Short mmCIF file of C-alpha atoms in Angstrom, two decimals:
data_model
loop_
_atom_site.label_atom_id
_atom_site.label_comp_id
_atom_site.label_asym_id
_atom_site.label_seq_id
_atom_site.Cartn_x
_atom_site.Cartn_y
_atom_site.Cartn_z
CA ASP P 17 0.16 0.03 -0.13
CA GLY P 18 3.16 2.22 0.74
CA LEU P 19 4.31 1.65 -2.81
CA LEU P 20 0.85 2.47 -4.46
CA THR P 21 0.79 5.72 -2.37
CA CYS P 22 4.43 6.45 -3.09
CA VAL P 23 3.55 6.61 -7.00
CA GLY P 24 0.50 8.29 -6.13
CA ALA P 25 -1.74 5.03 -7.20
CA GLY P 26 -3.16 4.35 -3.28
CA LYS P 27 -6.57 5.08 -4.56
CA GLU P 28 -6.54 2.46 -6.92
CA ALA P 29 -5.50 -0.26 -4.44
CA GLY P 30 -9.01 -1.45 -3.86
CA HIS P 31 -9.49 -2.20 -7.47
CA MET P 32 -6.25 -4.12 -7.61
CA LEU P 33 -7.91 -6.51 -5.05
CA GLU P 34 -11.57 -6.56 -6.63
CA GLU P 35 -11.26 -9.93 -7.82
CA LEU P 36 -8.45 -11.43 -5.95
CA GLY P 37 -8.81 -15.18 -5.73
CA LYS P 38 -11.74 -15.54 -8.52
CA ARG P 39 -9.59 -14.36 -11.29
CA PHE P 40 -6.21 -15.81 -12.16
CA CYS P 41 -4.44 -13.48 -15.07
CA ILE P 42 -1.77 -16.11 -15.28
CA LEU P 43 -4.25 -18.51 -17.06
CA GLU P 44 -4.86 -15.24 -19.88
CA VAL P 45 -1.10 -15.36 -20.71
CA GLU P 46 -0.64 -16.59 -24.39
CA HIS P 47 2.30 -18.66 -25.10
CA LYS P 48 4.40 -18.07 -28.39
CA PRO P 49 4.21 -21.47 -30.44
CA VAL P 50 7.51 -20.58 -31.94
CA GLU P 51 10.30 -20.28 -29.45
CA ALA P 52 11.52 -16.53 -30.90
CA CYS P 53 10.64 -13.17 -31.22
CA LEU P 54 7.24 -12.05 -31.01
CA MET P 55 7.54 -10.68 -34.90
CA LEU P 56 8.26 -14.07 -36.07
CA GLN P 57 5.16 -15.73 -34.91
CA THR P 58 2.63 -14.83 -37.49
CA PRO P 59 5.11 -15.23 -40.72
CA CYS P 60 6.45 -18.64 -39.27
CA GLN P 61 2.86 -19.85 -38.99
CA ALA P 62 2.10 -18.70 -42.51
CA ALA P 63 4.95 -20.53 -43.65
CA GLU P 64 4.01 -23.73 -42.02
CA THR P 65 0.47 -23.51 -43.35
CA LEU P 66 1.80 -22.84 -46.93
CA ARG P 67 4.50 -26.19 -46.00
CA GLU P 68 1.80 -28.18 -45.39
CA GLN P 69 -0.98 -27.22 -47.61
CA LYS P 70 1.07 -26.98 -50.93
CA ALA P 71 3.53 -29.38 -50.10
CA ILE P 72 6.74 -26.59 -51.11
CA CYS P 73 9.97 -28.17 -51.47
CA PRO P 74 12.30 -25.14 -50.14
CA GLN P 75 14.88 -26.20 -52.76
CA GLU P 76 12.42 -25.11 -55.71
CA VAL P 77 11.50 -22.04 -54.25
CA GLU P 78 12.19 -18.72 -56.51
CA LYS P 79 11.48 -15.67 -54.45
CA ILE P 80 9.26 -15.30 -51.30
CA PHE P 81 7.93 -11.80 -50.34
CA LEU P 82 7.07 -11.55 -46.79
CA TYR P 83 4.44 -8.24 -45.77
CA VAL P 84 5.08 -7.35 -41.92
CA ALA P 85 4.10 -4.50 -40.04
CA GLY P 86 6.71 -1.46 -40.38
CA GLN P 87 7.72 -2.42 -36.70
CA ALA P 88 8.59 -5.93 -37.07
CA LYS P 89 10.61 -4.80 -40.41
CA LYS P 90 12.31 -2.27 -38.40
CA GLN P 91 12.78 -3.85 -35.65
CA PRO P 92 16.93 -4.51 -34.73
CA GLY P 93 17.85 -7.72 -36.30
CA CYS P 94 14.49 -8.95 -38.03
CA ASP P 95 15.37 -8.29 -41.26
CA CYS P 96 19.49 -8.96 -41.59
CA LEU P 97 20.69 -11.23 -44.50
CA ARG P 98 23.17 -12.86 -42.28
CA ILE P 99 22.90 -14.56 -39.20
CA GLU P 100 25.90 -15.56 -37.14
CA ASN P 101 24.20 -17.01 -33.73
CA SER P 102 20.92 -18.21 -32.27
CA VAL P 103 20.23 -14.81 -30.80
CA GLN P 104 20.30 -13.28 -34.01
CA ALA P 105 18.41 -16.60 -35.66
CA LYS P 106 15.55 -16.26 -33.09
CA MET P 107 15.22 -12.24 -34.10
CA ASN P 108 15.53 -12.99 -37.53
CA LEU P 109 11.94 -12.66 -39.84
CA ARG P 110 14.19 -14.52 -43.00
CA TYR P 111 15.69 -17.14 -40.65
CA GLY P 112 12.42 -17.91 -39.23
CA VAL P 113 10.24 -18.52 -42.28
CA ALA P 114 13.54 -20.28 -43.71
CA GLN P 115 13.78 -22.48 -40.71
CA THR P 116 10.24 -23.56 -41.32
CA LEU P 117 10.04 -24.25 -44.87
CA TYR P 118 13.36 -26.69 -44.19
CA ARG P 119 11.44 -28.19 -40.75
CA ARG P 120 14.16 -27.38 -38.88
CA ASN P 121 13.98 -27.22 -35.04
CA THR P 122 17.34 -25.54 -34.04
CA TRP P 123 18.56 -21.98 -33.72
CA ASP P 124 22.04 -22.48 -35.43
CA LYS P 125 23.90 -20.37 -37.70
CA PRO P 126 22.47 -21.45 -41.48
CA ASP P 127 23.93 -24.08 -43.40
CA GLU P 128 24.57 -23.13 -47.29
CA ARG P 129 20.75 -24.14 -48.44
CA MET P 130 19.10 -22.31 -45.94
CA GLN P 131 21.61 -19.08 -46.01
CA ASN P 132 20.51 -19.42 -49.86
CA LEU P 133 16.56 -19.53 -48.66
CA ILE P 134 17.05 -16.61 -46.77
CA GLU P 135 18.36 -14.32 -49.55
CA LYS P 136 15.51 -15.06 -51.91
CA ILE P 137 13.36 -13.74 -49.11
CA GLN P 138 12.33 -9.94 -49.49
CA VAL P 139 10.67 -8.31 -46.15
CA LEU P 140 8.04 -5.74 -47.05
CA GLU P 141 6.35 -3.02 -44.88
CA GLU P 142 2.35 -3.64 -44.86
CA PRO P 143 0.65 -0.05 -44.08
CA ALA P 144 -2.84 -1.85 -43.11
CA PHE P 145 -0.54 -4.05 -40.48
CA THR P 146 1.59 -1.35 -39.35
CA ARG P 147 -1.91 0.42 -38.53
CA GLN P 148 -2.79 -2.99 -36.21
CA PHE P 149 0.49 -3.41 -34.52
CA PRO P 150 0.60 -4.27 -31.63
CA GLY P 151 -3.15 -5.22 -31.16
CA LYS P 152 -2.28 -7.81 -33.79
CA VAL P 153 0.70 -8.93 -35.59
CA PRO P 154 -0.38 -9.56 -39.29
CA ALA P 155 1.84 -11.16 -41.91
CA ARG P 156 1.38 -12.05 -45.40
CA LEU P 157 3.56 -14.73 -47.39
CA GLN P 158 4.02 -15.19 -50.80
CA ILE P 159 5.85 -17.96 -52.14
CA TRP P 160 7.00 -18.88 -55.76
CA ALA P 161 7.92 -22.11 -56.13
CA GLY P 162 7.66 -24.17 -59.51
CA GLY P 163 6.50 -21.73 -61.44
CA HIS P 164 3.29 -21.30 -59.09
CA CYS P 165 2.66 -18.46 -56.48
CA PHE P 166 1.74 -19.71 -53.22
CA GLU P 167 0.04 -17.06 -50.58
CA GLU P 168 -1.19 -17.02 -47.17
CA GLU P 169 -2.25 -14.31 -44.91
CA ALA P 170 -2.76 -14.70 -41.21
CA GLU P 171 -4.46 -11.86 -39.18
CA ASP P 172 -2.60 -12.77 -36.28
CA PHE P 173 -0.25 -15.54 -34.48
CA ARG P 174 -2.45 -18.59 -32.82
CA PRO P 175 -1.15 -18.97 -29.35
CA LEU P 176 0.49 -22.40 -28.32
CA PRO P 177 -2.63 -24.16 -27.13
CA PRO P 178 -2.96 -26.29 -23.66
CA GLU P 179 -1.59 -29.35 -24.81
CA GLY P 180 1.51 -27.63 -26.59
CA VAL P 181 2.46 -25.71 -23.41
CA ARG P 182 2.62 -28.89 -21.50
CA GLU P 183 4.56 -30.64 -24.16
CA ARG P 184 7.14 -27.89 -24.14
CA PHE P 185 7.25 -27.52 -20.35
CA ALA P 186 7.96 -31.53 -20.34
CA GLY P 187 10.67 -31.20 -22.78
CA THR P 188 12.23 -28.63 -20.99
CA CYS P 189 12.29 -30.62 -17.74
CA ARG P 190 14.08 -33.47 -19.35
CA ARG P 191 16.64 -31.50 -20.83
CA GLU P 192 19.91 -31.75 -18.85
#
């Protein structure tokens, strides 16, 4: 109560306790399905949808356009051609899409095949997506492969479902 008074919020203390024991905000937390930056979630999910529905072979990809909010394109590390370590990989839009198309689960420095695909990806700002951010993290992916253009748009990322959270937790517990 003293801390709230010091910052001029003492009158708000009652509101903080109104639903104590009735509402547990921790249950409202959304878990990211991809173990990476928020900006990668929707592009990776769009890539996964196209990979599964269209059976896209990464070696046949001619070019990829990835449309995202301006905040994602401008976020430091999100739109780089070179990735040297796992921290950079987990922040990089191009890497996330390439990793998803190759069905890789590691965040290592890209090998020659992945680097080739990363260089075929162009990240573009979509003004409509910029206006929706941060309330939503939309993305649109266009992949040209085998003479065809495959497109997937997602208005926001889908959080990891409860069974996925349990699996991730159990996997983390098994690691040594």
